[in-house]
């Protein structure tokens, strides 16, 4: 495998893990509860997403609710806070952060590429 292929795969895997982090942590929550108390003590996915720090007043949540909420353009989900809309808002925020990181890292990578071409000894 080439170095570029390996770094590309590592980058994609990292951002996949970041995007799926709430689902992974919620799925692993079953391990910390005893079996009889799972249904009574374990929070729902909506409570978990709200506790995870996803705000229902964020711009991403507002856009998703305006598109897919009960009064939205394409009404797919019921009124009120919805766990799926909160996860979509989180996923949208992760992708915006991913774009910002790629944009910030683009200039140093481009300059390294140019420096390697200019400094090659023939």
PDB file of C-alpha atoms in Angstrom:
ATOM      1  CA  UNK A   1       0.000   0.000   0.000  1.00  0.00           C
ATOM      2  CA  UNK A   2       1.240   3.441  -0.825  1.00  0.00           C
ATOM      3  CA  UNK A   3       1.692   6.156   1.772  1.00  0.00           C
ATOM      4  CA  UNK A   4      -1.008   8.343   0.209  1.00  0.00           C
ATOM      5  CA  UNK A   5      -3.512   5.482   0.278  1.00  0.00           C
ATOM      6  CA  UNK A   6      -2.758   4.774   3.918  1.00  0.00           C
ATOM      7  CA  UNK A   7      -3.112   8.408   4.972  1.00  0.00           C
ATOM      8  CA  UNK A   8      -6.319   8.751   2.949  1.00  0.00           C
ATOM      9  CA  UNK A   9      -7.796   5.696   4.664  1.00  0.00           C
ATOM     10  CA  UNK A  10      -6.681   6.902   8.099  1.00  0.00           C
ATOM     11  CA  UNK A  11      -8.265  10.321   7.469  1.00  0.00           C
ATOM     12  CA  UNK A  12     -11.559   8.789   6.350  1.00  0.00           C
ATOM     13  CA  UNK A  13     -11.598   6.352   9.281  1.00  0.00           C
ATOM     14  CA  UNK A  14     -10.900   9.133  11.796  1.00  0.00           C
ATOM     15  CA  UNK A  15     -13.732  11.333  10.519  1.00  0.00           C
ATOM     16  CA  UNK A  16     -16.077   8.325  10.372  1.00  0.00           C
ATOM     17  CA  UNK A  17     -15.359   7.587  14.032  1.00  0.00           C
ATOM     18  CA  UNK A  18     -15.905  11.240  14.963  1.00  0.00           C
ATOM     19  CA  UNK A  19     -19.192  11.320  13.029  1.00  0.00           C
ATOM     20  CA  UNK A  20     -20.459   8.104  14.624  1.00  0.00           C
ATOM     21  CA  UNK A  21     -19.156   8.885  18.116  1.00  0.00           C
ATOM     22  CA  UNK A  22     -22.595   9.474  19.728  1.00  0.00           C
ATOM     23  CA  UNK A  23     -23.945   6.208  18.314  1.00  0.00           C
ATOM     24  CA  UNK A  24     -20.880   4.259  19.460  1.00  0.00           C
ATOM     25  CA  UNK A  25     -20.975   5.702  22.979  1.00  0.00           C
ATOM     26  CA  UNK A  26     -24.740   5.136  23.243  1.00  0.00           C
ATOM     27  CA  UNK A  27     -24.320   1.512  22.134  1.00  0.00           C
ATOM     28  CA  UNK A  28     -21.503   0.963  24.647  1.00  0.00           C
ATOM     29  CA  UNK A  29     -23.647   2.377  27.464  1.00  0.00           C
ATOM     30  CA  UNK A  30     -25.306  -1.006  27.868  1.00  0.00           C
ATOM     31  CA  UNK A  31     -22.088  -2.327  29.391  1.00  0.00           C
ATOM     32  CA  UNK A  32     -22.179  -0.027  32.429  1.00  0.00           C
ATOM     33  CA  UNK A  33     -25.721  -0.919  33.511  1.00  0.00           C
ATOM     34  CA  UNK A  34     -26.837  -4.117  35.178  1.00  0.00           C
ATOM     35  CA  UNK A  35     -29.350  -6.101  33.162  1.00  0.00           C
ATOM     36  CA  UNK A  36     -32.472  -5.542  35.344  1.00  0.00           C
ATOM     37  CA  UNK A  37     -31.856  -1.784  35.553  1.00  0.00           C
ATOM     38  CA  UNK A  38     -31.212  -1.140  31.852  1.00  0.00           C
ATOM     39  CA  UNK A  39     -34.802  -0.269  31.002  1.00  0.00           C
ATOM     40  CA  UNK A  40     -35.428   1.880  34.074  1.00  0.00           C
ATOM     41  CA  UNK A  41     -32.143   3.819  34.396  1.00  0.00           C
ATOM     42  CA  UNK A  42     -30.705   4.091  30.907  1.00  0.00           C
ATOM     43  CA  UNK A  43     -31.511   7.380  29.167  1.00  0.00           C
ATOM     44  CA  UNK A  44     -33.267   7.461  25.827  1.00  0.00           C
ATOM     45  CA  UNK A  45     -31.337   8.428  22.713  1.00  0.00           C
ATOM     46  CA  UNK A  46     -32.941  11.896  22.807  1.00  0.00           C
ATOM     47  CA  UNK A  47     -31.820  12.465  26.420  1.00  0.00           C
ATOM     48  CA  UNK A  48     -28.382  11.112  25.541  1.00  0.00           C
ATOM     49  CA  UNK A  49     -27.998  13.459  22.548  1.00  0.00           C
ATOM     50  CA  UNK A  50     -29.128  16.433  24.630  1.00  0.00           C
ATOM     51  CA  UNK A  51     -26.639  15.416  27.325  1.00  0.00           C
ATOM     52  CA  UNK A  52     -23.961  14.952  24.658  1.00  0.00           C
ATOM     53  CA  UNK A  53     -24.022  18.706  24.105  1.00  0.00           C
ATOM     54  CA  UNK A  54     -26.052  19.059  20.920  1.00  0.00           C
ATOM     55  CA  UNK A  55     -28.141  22.207  21.170  1.00  0.00           C
ATOM     56  CA  UNK A  56     -31.625  22.471  19.718  1.00  0.00           C
ATOM     57  CA  UNK A  57     -30.970  26.190  19.107  1.00  0.00           C
ATOM     58  CA  UNK A  58     -27.949  25.670  16.842  1.00  0.00           C
ATOM     59  CA  UNK A  59     -28.061  26.733  13.213  1.00  0.00           C
ATOM     60  CA  UNK A  60     -27.615  23.141  12.024  1.00  0.00           C
ATOM     61  CA  UNK A  61     -30.556  21.899  14.098  1.00  0.00           C
ATOM     62  CA  UNK A  62     -32.714  24.813  12.973  1.00  0.00           C
ATOM     63  CA  UNK A  63     -31.971  24.113   9.308  1.00  0.00           C
ATOM     64  CA  UNK A  64     -32.652  20.385   9.715  1.00  0.00           C
ATOM     65  CA  UNK A  65     -35.905  21.098  11.560  1.00  0.00           C
ATOM     66  CA  UNK A  66     -36.966  23.591   8.884  1.00  0.00           C
ATOM     67  CA  UNK A  67     -36.278  21.004   6.204  1.00  0.00           C
ATOM     68  CA  UNK A  68     -37.423  17.751   7.810  1.00  0.00           C
ATOM     69  CA  UNK A  69     -39.433  18.807  10.883  1.00  0.00           C
ATOM     70  CA  UNK A  70     -43.203  18.682  11.264  1.00  0.00           C
ATOM     71  CA  UNK A  71     -43.731  22.098   9.632  1.00  0.00           C
ATOM     72  CA  UNK A  72     -40.757  21.744   7.284  1.00  0.00           C
ATOM     73  CA  UNK A  73     -40.479  21.555   3.531  1.00  0.00           C
ATOM     74  CA  UNK A  74     -40.238  17.754   3.611  1.00  0.00           C
ATOM     75  CA  UNK A  75     -41.974  16.734   6.864  1.00  0.00           C
ATOM     76  CA  UNK A  76     -40.429  13.422   7.878  1.00  0.00           C
ATOM     77  CA  UNK A  77     -40.331  13.752  11.673  1.00  0.00           C
ATOM     78  CA  UNK A  78     -42.813  14.732  14.371  1.00  0.00           C
ATOM     79  CA  UNK A  79     -42.930  18.060  16.194  1.00  0.00           C
ATOM     80  CA  UNK A  80     -40.702  18.879  19.138  1.00  0.00           C
ATOM     81  CA  UNK A  81     -37.155  17.792  19.815  1.00  0.00           C
ATOM     82  CA  UNK A  82     -36.269  14.716  17.833  1.00  0.00           C
ATOM     83  CA  UNK A  83     -33.265  12.464  18.402  1.00  0.00           C
ATOM     84  CA  UNK A  84     -32.743  11.884  14.681  1.00  0.00           C
ATOM     85  CA  UNK A  85     -32.715  15.627  14.010  1.00  0.00           C
ATOM     86  CA  UNK A  86     -30.236  16.128  16.854  1.00  0.00           C
ATOM     87  CA  UNK A  87     -27.965  13.451  15.371  1.00  0.00           C
ATOM     88  CA  UNK A  88     -28.278  15.040  11.907  1.00  0.00           C
ATOM     89  CA  UNK A  89     -27.326  18.398  13.417  1.00  0.00           C
ATOM     90  CA  UNK A  90     -24.292  16.783  15.076  1.00  0.00           C
ATOM     91  CA  UNK A  91     -23.318  15.093  11.798  1.00  0.00           C
ATOM     92  CA  UNK A  92     -23.698  18.382   9.911  1.00  0.00           C
ATOM     93  CA  UNK A  93     -21.535  20.158  12.499  1.00  0.00           C
ATOM     94  CA  UNK A  94     -18.850  17.472  12.201  1.00  0.00           C
ATOM     95  CA  UNK A  95     -18.783  17.879   8.416  1.00  0.00           C
ATOM     96  CA  UNK A  96     -18.476  21.671   8.740  1.00  0.00           C
ATOM     97  CA  UNK A  97     -15.562  21.200  11.161  1.00  0.00           C
ATOM     98  CA  UNK A  98     -14.028  18.677   8.733  1.00  0.00           C
ATOM     99  CA  UNK A  99     -14.205  21.232   5.919  1.00  0.00           C
ATOM    100  CA  UNK A 100     -12.639  23.889   8.134  1.00  0.00           C
ATOM    101  CA  UNK A 101      -9.772  21.595   9.151  1.00  0.00           C
ATOM    102  CA  UNK A 102      -9.154  20.580   5.534  1.00  0.00           C
ATOM    103  CA  UNK A 103      -9.136  24.228   4.508  1.00  0.00           C
ATOM    104  CA  UNK A 104      -6.682  25.199   7.255  1.00  0.00           C
ATOM    105  CA  UNK A 105      -4.367  22.261   6.484  1.00  0.00           C
ATOM    106  CA  UNK A 106      -4.498  22.841   2.701  1.00  0.00           C
ATOM    107  CA  UNK A 107      -2.071  25.793   2.655  1.00  0.00           C
ATOM    108  CA  UNK A 108       0.764  24.069   4.598  1.00  0.00           C
ATOM    109  CA  UNK A 109       0.396  20.920   2.490  1.00  0.00           C
ATOM    110  CA  UNK A 110       0.511  22.944  -0.719  1.00  0.00           C
ATOM    111  CA  UNK A 111       3.559  24.878   0.464  1.00  0.00           C
ATOM    112  CA  UNK A 112       5.347  21.614   1.375  1.00  0.00           C
ATOM    113  CA  UNK A 113       4.577  20.280  -2.073  1.00  0.00           C
ATOM    114  CA  UNK A 114       6.028  23.397  -3.718  1.00  0.00           C
ATOM    115  CA  UNK A 115       9.070  23.371  -1.435  1.00  0.00           C
ATOM    116  CA  UNK A 116       9.779  19.756  -2.364  1.00  0.00           C
ATOM    117  CA  UNK A 117       9.587  20.587  -6.073  1.00  0.00           C
ATOM    118  CA  UNK A 118      11.765  23.717  -5.783  1.00  0.00           C
ATOM    119  CA  UNK A 119      14.397  22.107  -3.588  1.00  0.00           C
ATOM    120  CA  UNK A 120      14.892  18.877  -5.512  1.00  0.00           C
ATOM    121  CA  UNK A 121      18.457  18.285  -6.477  1.00  0.00           C
ATOM    122  CA  UNK A 122      18.838  17.264 -10.130  1.00  0.00           C
TER     123      UNK A 122
END
